[in-house]
CSV table of C-alpha atoms in Angstrom, one decimal:
chain,number,residue,atom,x,y,z
B,1,MET,CA,71.4,102.7,81.7
B,2,GLU,CA,71.1,99.0,81.7
B,3,GLN,CA,67.6,97.5,82.2
B,4,TYR,CA,67.1,95.2,85.1
B,5,GLU,CA,66.4,91.6,83.9
B,6,PRO,CA,65.3,89.0,86.2
B,7,ASP,CA,65.8,86.1,83.5
B,8,CYS,CA,66.9,82.7,84.6
B,9,PRO,CA,70.7,82.0,84.1
B,10,SER,CA,71.6,79.4,81.5
B,11,PRO,CA,72.4,75.9,82.8
B,12,ALA,CA,76.1,76.7,82.4
B,13,VAL,CA,75.9,79.9,84.4
B,14,ALA,CA,73.8,78.2,87.1
B,15,ALA,CA,76.4,75.5,87.4
B,16,ALA,CA,79.2,78.1,87.7
B,17,ILE,CA,77.3,79.7,90.6
B,18,ARG,CA,76.9,76.4,92.3
B,19,ARG,CA,80.7,75.6,91.9
B,20,SER,CA,81.5,79.0,93.4
B,21,LEU,CA,79.2,78.6,96.4
B,22,SER,CA,80.3,75.0,97.1
B,23,GLY,CA,83.9,74.8,96.2
B,24,GLY,CA,85.2,78.1,94.9
B,25,ARG,CA,86.0,81.4,96.5
B,26,ALA,CA,82.4,81.8,97.5
B,27,ALA,CA,82.7,78.8,99.8
B,28,LEU,CA,85.4,80.3,102.0
B,29,THR,CA,85.7,82.5,104.9
B,30,ARG,CA,87.4,85.7,104.3
B,31,ARG,CA,90.5,84.7,106.3
B,32,SER,CA,91.0,81.4,104.4
B,33,LEU,CA,90.3,83.3,101.4
B,34,LEU,CA,88.4,84.4,98.5
B,35,ARG,CA,85.0,84.2,97.0
B,36,ALA,CA,84.0,84.9,93.5
B,37,GLY,CA,80.8,85.5,91.5
B,38,ALA,CA,80.0,83.3,88.6
B,39,GLY,CA,77.7,85.8,87.1
B,40,GLY,CA,79.6,88.9,85.6
B,41,ALA,CA,76.3,90.1,84.3
B,42,PHE,CA,74.1,87.7,86.1
B,43,ALA,CA,71.8,89.3,88.7
B,44,ALA,CA,70.1,86.5,90.6
B,45,GLY,CA,70.5,85.9,94.3
B,46,GLY,CA,72.6,82.8,94.6
B,47,LEU,CA,71.1,79.3,94.9
B,48,ALA,CA,67.8,80.6,96.1
B,49,ALA,CA,67.4,82.6,93.0
B,50,LEU,CA,68.0,79.6,90.8
B,51,SER,CA,64.8,78.2,91.9
B,52,ALA,CA,63.0,81.4,91.8
B,53,CYS,CA,63.2,82.2,88.1
B,54,GLY,CA,60.2,83.7,86.5
B,55,ILE,CA,59.3,85.8,89.5
B,56,PRO,CA,58.9,89.5,88.3
B,57,PRO,CA,61.0,92.1,89.9
B,58,ALA,CA,59.8,95.1,91.8
B,59,GLY,CA,59.4,98.2,89.8
B,60,ARG,CA,62.8,99.5,88.6
B,61,ALA,CA,63.8,102.9,89.8
B,62,PRO,CA,66.1,105.4,88.1
B,63,GLY,CA,69.7,105.6,89.3
B,64,GLY,CA,71.6,107.7,91.7
B,65,ILE,CA,68.7,108.2,94.1
B,66,SER,CA,69.7,109.8,97.4
B,67,ALA,CA,67.7,110.2,100.5
B,68,ASP,CA,67.8,113.2,102.8
B,69,ASP,CA,71.2,112.8,104.2
B,70,HIS,CA,70.9,112.5,108.1
B,71,SER,CA,74.6,112.3,108.7
B,72,ALA,CA,74.8,115.5,110.6
B,73,ARG,CA,72.0,114.6,113.0
B,74,GLU,CA,72.5,110.9,113.1
B,75,LYS,CA,76.1,110.0,114.0
B,76,THR,CA,76.0,106.5,112.5
B,77,VAL,CA,76.8,104.5,109.5
B,78,ASN,CA,75.6,101.0,108.6
B,79,PHE,CA,78.3,99.0,107.0
B,80,SER,CA,77.8,95.5,105.5
B,81,ASN,CA,80.9,93.6,104.7
B,82,TRP,CA,82.1,90.0,104.2
B,83,THR,CA,82.9,87.7,107.1
B,84,GLU,CA,86.4,87.9,108.6
B,85,TYR,CA,87.4,90.8,106.3
B,86,ILE,CA,88.5,93.4,108.9
B,87,ASP,CA,90.8,93.7,111.7
B,88,VAL,CA,89.6,92.1,115.1
B,89,ALA,CA,91.0,92.8,118.5
B,90,ASP,CA,92.4,90.1,120.8
B,91,ASP,CA,89.1,89.7,122.6
B,92,ASN,CA,87.5,88.9,119.4
B,93,LYS,CA,84.8,91.4,120.2
B,94,ARG,CA,86.1,94.7,118.8
B,95,HIS,CA,87.5,96.0,115.5
B,96,PRO,CA,90.3,98.4,116.3
B,97,THR,CA,90.2,100.5,113.2
B,98,LEU,CA,86.4,101.1,113.6
B,99,ASP,CA,87.1,102.1,117.2
B,100,THR,CA,89.6,104.7,116.0
B,101,PHE,CA,87.1,106.0,113.5
B,102,ARG,CA,84.4,106.5,116.2
B,103,ARG,CA,86.8,108.1,118.6
B,104,ARG,CA,88.0,110.6,116.0
B,105,THR,CA,84.6,111.5,114.2
B,106,GLY,CA,82.0,110.6,116.9
B,107,ILE,CA,80.4,108.5,114.3
B,108,LYS,CA,79.3,104.9,115.4
B,109,VAL,CA,79.7,102.2,112.8
B,110,ALA,CA,77.0,99.6,112.9
B,111,TYR,CA,79.2,96.8,111.4
B,112,THR,CA,77.5,93.7,110.0
B,113,GLU,CA,79.1,90.6,108.4
B,114,ASP,CA,76.2,89.6,106.3
B,115,ILE,CA,77.9,89.0,103.0
B,116,ASN,CA,78.8,85.4,102.3
B,117,ASP,CA,78.5,85.5,98.4
B,118,ASN,CA,77.9,88.2,95.9
B,119,ASN,CA,74.8,86.5,94.2
B,120,GLU,CA,73.3,85.6,97.6
B,121,PHE,CA,73.8,89.1,99.0
B,122,PHE,CA,72.3,90.8,95.9
B,123,GLY,CA,69.3,88.7,96.3
B,124,LYS,CA,68.8,90.2,99.7
B,125,ILE,CA,69.0,93.9,98.6
B,126,LYS,CA,67.6,93.9,95.0
B,127,PRO,CA,64.0,94.1,95.8
B,128,GLN,CA,64.5,97.3,97.8
B,129,LEU,CA,66.9,98.7,95.2
B,130,ALA,CA,64.5,97.9,92.3
B,131,ALA,CA,61.8,99.6,94.2
B,132,GLY,CA,63.8,102.7,94.9
B,133,GLN,CA,63.7,101.9,98.7
B,134,ASP,CA,66.4,102.1,101.5
B,135,THR,CA,68.2,98.9,102.0
B,136,GLY,CA,69.1,99.8,105.5
B,137,ARG,CA,72.7,99.9,104.5
B,138,ASP,CA,75.0,103.0,104.0
B,139,LEU,CA,78.1,101.2,102.8
B,140,ILE,CA,78.4,97.7,101.2
B,141,VAL,CA,81.4,95.7,99.8
B,142,VAL,CA,80.9,93.7,96.7
B,143,THR,CA,83.3,92.2,94.0
B,144,ASP,CA,84.0,94.2,90.9
B,145,TRP,CA,81.6,92.3,88.5
B,146,LEU,CA,78.7,93.0,90.8
B,147,ALA,CA,79.8,96.5,91.5
B,148,ALA,CA,79.8,97.1,87.7
B,149,ARG,CA,76.3,95.7,87.3
B,150,MET,CA,74.8,97.8,90.1
B,151,ILE,CA,76.4,100.9,88.7
B,152,ARG,CA,75.0,100.2,85.4
B,153,LEU,CA,71.5,99.6,86.9
B,154,GLY,CA,71.7,103.0,88.6
B,155,TRP,CA,71.4,101.6,92.1
B,156,VAL,CA,74.6,103.3,93.4
B,157,GLN,CA,75.1,106.9,94.6
B,158,LYS,CA,77.9,109.0,92.9
B,159,LEU,CA,80.4,109.9,95.5
B,160,ASP,CA,81.3,113.4,96.6
B,161,PRO,CA,85.1,114.0,96.0
B,162,ALA,CA,85.1,116.7,98.7
B,163,ASN,CA,84.6,114.1,101.2
B,164,LEU,CA,87.3,111.7,99.8
B,165,PRO,CA,90.7,113.6,99.9
B,166,HIS,CA,92.8,110.7,101.1
B,167,ALA,CA,91.1,108.3,98.9
B,168,PHE,CA,91.6,110.3,95.8
B,169,ALA,CA,95.4,111.1,96.7
B,170,ASN,CA,96.3,107.6,97.9
B,171,LEU,CA,94.4,105.1,95.5
B,172,SER,CA,97.1,102.9,93.8
B,173,ALA,CA,97.4,103.5,90.2
B,174,GLN,CA,96.7,100.0,89.3
B,175,PHE,CA,93.1,100.4,90.7
B,176,ARG,CA,92.2,103.8,89.4
B,177,THR,CA,90.5,103.2,86.0
B,178,PRO,CA,88.5,100.0,85.8
B,179,ASP,CA,86.4,99.7,82.7
B,180,TRP,CA,83.2,99.6,84.7
B,181,ASP,CA,83.9,102.8,86.8
B,182,PRO,CA,86.6,105.0,85.2
B,183,GLY,CA,87.9,107.5,87.6
B,184,ARG,CA,86.1,105.8,90.6
B,185,ALA,CA,83.1,108.0,90.6
B,186,TYR,CA,80.9,105.4,92.3
B,187,SER,CA,83.3,103.1,94.1
B,188,TYR,CA,86.6,102.7,95.9
B,189,PRO,CA,88.4,99.4,96.4
B,190,TRP,CA,88.3,97.7,99.9
B,191,GLN,CA,91.0,95.2,98.9
B,192,GLY,CA,92.5,93.6,95.9
B,193,ILE,CA,92.5,89.9,94.9
B,194,SER,CA,95.3,88.5,92.9
B,195,THR,CA,95.6,85.2,90.8
B,196,VAL,CA,99.1,83.8,90.6
B,197,ILE,CA,100.9,80.5,90.1
B,198,ALA,CA,101.6,78.5,93.2
B,199,TYR,CA,104.0,75.5,93.4
B,200,ASN,CA,105.3,72.9,95.8
B,201,LYS,CA,109.1,73.0,95.7
B,202,LYS,CA,109.4,69.5,97.0
B,203,ALA,CA,107.0,68.0,94.4
B,204,LEU,CA,108.7,70.0,91.5
B,205,ASP,CA,112.0,68.3,92.5
B,206,GLY,CA,114.1,70.8,90.5
B,207,VAL,CA,111.6,71.4,87.6
B,208,GLU,CA,111.3,75.2,86.9
B,209,VAL,CA,107.9,76.8,86.6
B,210,THR,CA,107.8,80.4,85.6
B,211,SER,CA,104.7,80.5,83.3
B,212,VAL,CA,101.3,79.2,82.4
B,213,SER,CA,103.1,77.7,79.4
B,214,ASP,CA,105.1,75.6,81.9
B,215,LEU,CA,101.9,74.4,83.5
B,216,LEU,CA,100.3,73.4,80.1
B,217,ASP,CA,103.3,72.0,78.3
B,218,ASN,CA,106.0,70.7,80.3
B,219,PRO,CA,105.7,66.8,80.2
B,220,LYS,CA,107.5,66.6,83.6
B,221,LEU,CA,104.4,68.0,85.2
B,222,LYS,CA,101.8,65.8,83.5
B,223,GLY,CA,99.0,64.9,85.7
B,224,ARG,CA,100.3,67.3,88.4
B,225,VAL,CA,98.9,70.5,87.4
B,226,GLY,CA,95.8,72.3,88.7
B,227,PHE,CA,93.6,75.2,87.3
B,228,LEU,CA,90.7,76.9,88.9
B,229,SER,CA,87.1,76.2,88.4
B,230,GLU,CA,86.5,79.9,88.1
B,231,MET,CA,86.3,80.9,84.5
B,232,ARG,CA,87.9,84.3,84.8
B,233,ASP,CA,91.0,83.2,86.6
B,234,SER,CA,91.9,80.1,84.4
B,235,VAL,CA,90.9,81.7,81.1
B,236,GLY,CA,92.4,85.0,82.1
B,237,MET,CA,95.7,83.6,83.0
B,238,THR,CA,95.7,81.6,79.8
B,239,LEU,CA,94.9,84.7,77.7
B,240,LEU,CA,97.9,86.6,79.3
B,241,ASP,CA,100.2,83.7,78.5
B,242,MET,CA,99.1,83.8,74.9
B,243,GLY,CA,99.9,87.5,74.7
B,244,LYS,CA,96.2,88.7,74.9
B,245,ASP,CA,94.9,91.4,77.3
B,246,PRO,CA,92.0,90.0,79.4
B,247,ALA,CA,90.7,93.6,79.4
B,248,ARG,CA,90.3,93.6,75.6
B,249,PHE,CA,90.1,90.1,74.3
B,250,THR,CA,87.7,89.0,71.5
B,251,ASP,CA,85.5,86.0,71.1
B,252,ASP,CA,88.1,84.4,69.0
B,253,ASP,CA,90.8,85.1,71.6
B,254,TYR,CA,88.5,83.4,74.3
B,255,ASP,CA,87.9,80.4,72.0
B,256,ALA,CA,91.7,80.0,71.4
B,257,ALA,CA,92.4,80.0,75.3
B,258,ILE,CA,89.7,77.4,75.7
B,259,ALA,CA,91.2,75.3,73.0
B,260,ARG,CA,94.7,75.6,74.6
B,261,LEU,CA,93.4,74.4,77.8
B,262,GLN,CA,91.4,71.6,76.2
B,263,LYS,CA,94.5,70.3,74.7
B,264,ALA,CA,96.1,70.2,78.1
B,265,VAL,CA,93.1,68.3,79.4
B,266,ASP,CA,93.1,65.8,76.5
B,267,LYS,CA,96.8,64.9,77.0
B,268,GLY,CA,96.4,64.5,80.8
B,269,GLN,CA,98.6,67.5,81.6
B,270,ILE,CA,95.9,69.0,83.9
B,271,ARG,CA,94.9,66.8,86.8
B,272,ARG,CA,91.8,68.7,87.6
B,273,PHE,CA,89.9,72.0,88.0
B,274,THR,CA,89.3,73.0,91.5
B,275,GLY,CA,87.9,75.4,93.9
B,276,ASN,CA,89.7,76.2,97.0
B,277,ASP,CA,90.3,72.5,97.6
B,278,TYR,CA,93.6,73.0,95.6
B,279,THR,CA,95.2,74.1,98.8
B,280,SER,CA,95.2,70.5,100.1
B,281,ASP,CA,96.6,69.1,96.7
B,282,LEU,CA,99.3,71.7,96.7
B,283,THR,CA,100.5,71.1,100.3
B,284,LYS,CA,100.4,67.3,99.9
B,285,GLY,CA,102.3,67.5,96.6
B,286,ASP,CA,99.5,66.1,94.4
B,287,PHE,CA,99.8,69.4,92.5
B,288,ALA,CA,103.3,70.2,91.8
B,289,ALA,CA,102.0,73.6,90.6
B,290,CYS,CA,98.6,75.3,90.0
B,291,VAL,CA,96.9,78.6,89.2
B,292,ALA,CA,96.1,79.9,92.8
B,293,TRP,CA,94.7,82.9,94.7
B,294,ALA,CA,97.4,85.0,96.3
B,295,GLY,CA,95.7,85.3,99.7
B,296,ASP,CA,95.8,81.5,99.9
B,297,VAL,CA,99.4,81.5,99.1
B,298,VAL,CA,100.2,84.0,101.9
B,299,GLN,CA,98.5,81.6,104.5
B,300,LEU,CA,100.0,78.4,103.0
B,301,LYS,CA,103.7,79.8,102.8
B,302,ALA,CA,103.2,80.6,106.6
B,303,ASP,CA,102.4,76.9,107.3
B,304,SER,CA,104.5,75.1,104.8
B,305,PRO,CA,108.1,75.9,103.7
B,306,ASP,CA,107.6,74.0,100.5
B,307,VAL,CA,104.9,76.3,99.1
B,308,ASP,CA,105.8,79.4,97.1
B,309,PHE,CA,104.6,81.4,94.1
B,310,VAL,CA,105.7,83.0,90.9
B,311,ILE,CA,104.4,86.0,89.0
B,312,PRO,CA,104.6,85.1,85.3
B,313,ASP,CA,106.4,87.6,82.9
B,314,SER,CA,103.1,87.7,81.0
B,315,GLY,CA,101.4,89.1,84.1
B,316,TYR,CA,98.6,88.1,86.5
B,317,LEU,CA,95.0,88.8,87.2
B,318,THR,CA,93.8,91.3,89.8
B,319,SER,CA,90.1,91.9,90.9
B,320,THR,CA,88.8,94.0,93.6
B,321,ASP,CA,86.2,94.1,96.4
B,322,ASN,CA,84.7,97.5,96.4
B,323,MET,CA,82.9,100.0,98.7
B,324,LEU,CA,79.6,101.3,97.3
B,325,ILE,CA,76.8,103.6,98.7
B,326,PRO,CA,73.5,102.3,97.7
B,327,ASN,CA,70.6,104.4,96.6
B,328,LYS,CA,68.5,105.9,99.4
B,329,ALA,CA,71.3,105.5,102.1
B,330,ARG,CA,70.4,107.7,105.1
B,331,HIS,CA,74.1,108.5,106.0
B,332,LYS,CA,76.0,109.2,102.7
B,333,THR,CA,78.4,111.7,104.1
B,334,ASN,CA,79.2,109.5,107.1
B,335,ALA,CA,79.8,106.6,104.7
B,336,GLU,CA,82.2,108.7,102.6
B,337,ARG,CA,84.1,109.7,105.6
B,338,LEU,CA,84.5,106.0,106.4
B,339,ILE,CA,85.8,105.2,103.0
B,340,ASP,CA,88.2,108.1,103.2
B,341,PHE,CA,89.4,107.0,106.7
B,342,TYR,CA,90.5,103.6,105.2
B,343,TYR,CA,92.7,105.4,102.6
B,344,GLU,CA,94.8,106.8,105.4
B,345,PRO,CA,98.0,104.7,105.1
B,346,GLU,CA,98.1,104.1,108.9
B,347,GLN,CA,94.6,102.7,108.9
B,348,ALA,CA,95.1,100.8,105.7
B,349,ALA,CA,98.2,99.2,107.2
B,350,ALA,CA,96.3,98.0,110.3
B,351,LEU,CA,93.8,96.4,108.0
B,352,ALA,CA,96.3,94.7,105.9
B,353,ALA,CA,98.3,93.4,108.7
B,354,TYR,CA,95.3,91.5,109.9
B,355,ILE,CA,93.6,90.2,106.7
B,356,ASN,CA,96.7,89.9,104.3
B,357,TYR,CA,95.0,91.0,101.0
B,358,VAL,CA,96.3,93.3,98.4
B,359,THR,CA,96.2,96.8,99.8
B,360,PRO,CA,94.9,99.4,97.4
B,361,VAL,CA,96.4,102.3,99.2
B,362,ASP,CA,99.8,103.8,98.4
B,363,GLY,CA,102.1,104.7,101.2
B,364,VAL,CA,101.2,101.8,103.4
B,365,LYS,CA,104.5,100.0,103.5
B,366,PRO,CA,106.3,102.1,106.2
B,367,TRP,CA,103.3,101.9,108.4
B,368,LEU,CA,102.8,98.3,107.8
B,369,ALA,CA,106.6,97.5,108.6
B,370,LYS,CA,105.9,98.9,112.1
B,371,ILE,CA,103.3,96.2,112.6
B,372,ASP,CA,104.6,93.3,110.5
B,373,ARG,CA,107.9,93.5,108.7
B,374,ASP,CA,107.2,90.3,106.7
B,375,ALA,CA,103.8,91.6,105.5
B,376,ALA,CA,105.3,94.8,104.4
B,377,ALA,CA,107.9,93.0,102.4
B,378,ASN,CA,105.3,90.6,100.8
B,379,PRO,CA,104.5,91.7,97.2
B,380,LEU,CA,101.2,89.7,97.5
B,381,ILE,CA,100.1,92.3,100.1
B,382,VAL,CA,102.1,95.4,99.1
B,383,PRO,CA,102.9,95.0,95.4
B,384,ASP,CA,105.9,96.9,94.2
B,385,LYS,CA,105.8,99.0,91.0
B,386,ALA,CA,107.2,96.1,88.9
B,387,MET,CA,104.4,93.9,90.2
B,388,GLN,CA,101.8,96.5,89.8
B,389,ALA,CA,102.8,96.8,86.2
B,390,LYS,CA,102.0,93.2,85.6
B,391,SER,CA,98.6,93.4,87.0
B,392,HIS,CA,95.6,93.0,84.6
B,393,ALA,CA,91.8,92.9,85.0
B,394,PHE,CA,89.3,90.7,83.3
B,395,ARG,CA,87.0,92.9,81.4
B,396,SER,CA,83.2,93.4,82.0
B,397,LEU,CA,81.0,90.8,80.2
B,398,SER,CA,77.6,91.3,78.7
B,399,GLN,CA,74.9,88.9,79.7
B,400,LYS,CA,75.2,87.1,76.2
B,401,GLU,CA,79.0,86.9,76.6
B,402,GLU,CA,78.6,85.5,80.2
B,403,THR,CA,76.3,82.8,79.1
B,404,ALA,CA,78.4,81.8,76.1
B,405,TYR,CA,81.7,81.8,77.8
B,406,GLU,CA,80.5,79.8,80.8
B,407,GLU,CA,79.0,77.2,78.6
B,408,LYS,CA,82.3,76.7,76.8
B,409,PHE,CA,84.2,76.6,80.1
B,410,ALA,CA,81.8,74.2,81.5
B,411,LYS,CA,82.3,71.8,78.6
B,412,LEU,CA,86.0,72.1,79.2
B,413,THR,CA,85.9,71.3,82.9
B,414,GLY,CA,83.2,68.6,82.6
B,415,ALA,CA,80.9,70.6,85.0
């Protein structure tokens, strides 16, 4: 089990966190899209933690600590999630799926939108987790790299399969075996997040874009190409284009991908590395094409007929936001029942229709078609088997790798 380390991040990792908070996925609301963590192995709490280095952590507790489960006596579950990451009724006050869960089970969900960034949220809960105390939360949603770290630290409870029949049966194959939680013993995805190539048809003016190689090498696109300031997205997509698996790459592979991107920077092919602000460049046509987050593309396509996307033959990156039950949670069984509820296709469809992310639940399409035919037909929301087969995950990083990789990426981007 990994030892909890409160060390300061390197300057490059700290800069990556600041980029994520101010301009990357962390800076956005859920509806306008994603957020990311810069620290695949970094366990500080956002910008506040950057100025708090050297403060010793609370005593570390062994993993998998359960409290007495009060689920039978206390019909409640405390659920912390990201902002604007669940269905909302027309009155903007209620969440229809949570209402359905309460009516069916008698369990009231105390739903709190108190996650705005992975690092920041981890900073809130790590003192209690490190001390073996209850965080006051029965269910949380965090991105895969942070979920991996919490599992390694032993701060997450193992799930009871007996309470998760729908989740076990309906979890999409592409999300079943992450390297950080094989078989999903500790986590289930809330939603998936895909990285693709987006383009502006008017700005391309007939130029074909089907791959990262087109972005990096086609002279007709010189100065009109965008890559993301999130290392995993830009390097991961480049690795795929080079025939390397982001789940199994070596240091030499990483260096080769950086060199390839550097060549494109040196010759002026890449206009700039951006956070979410690429959406403005893309709609205006300043970017003819760019690496983009799929949820943004869904929204941009709805507003602009010129914006579209392509999935390269080499594949695309997918990450996940994941439901976890922290140590000492008082209502573990109730939390597991809520996880399982969202793996019923009808409920998953209601959620996907509202938030437009990649659903991790098989069997959603016919239910979603009853609500929104366009969403049901959109492979960025319901990937077909061919698209699922092209999905790849960026592997977990050690703290040493995280520091080295971010330093090289920061040099590339000028951060």
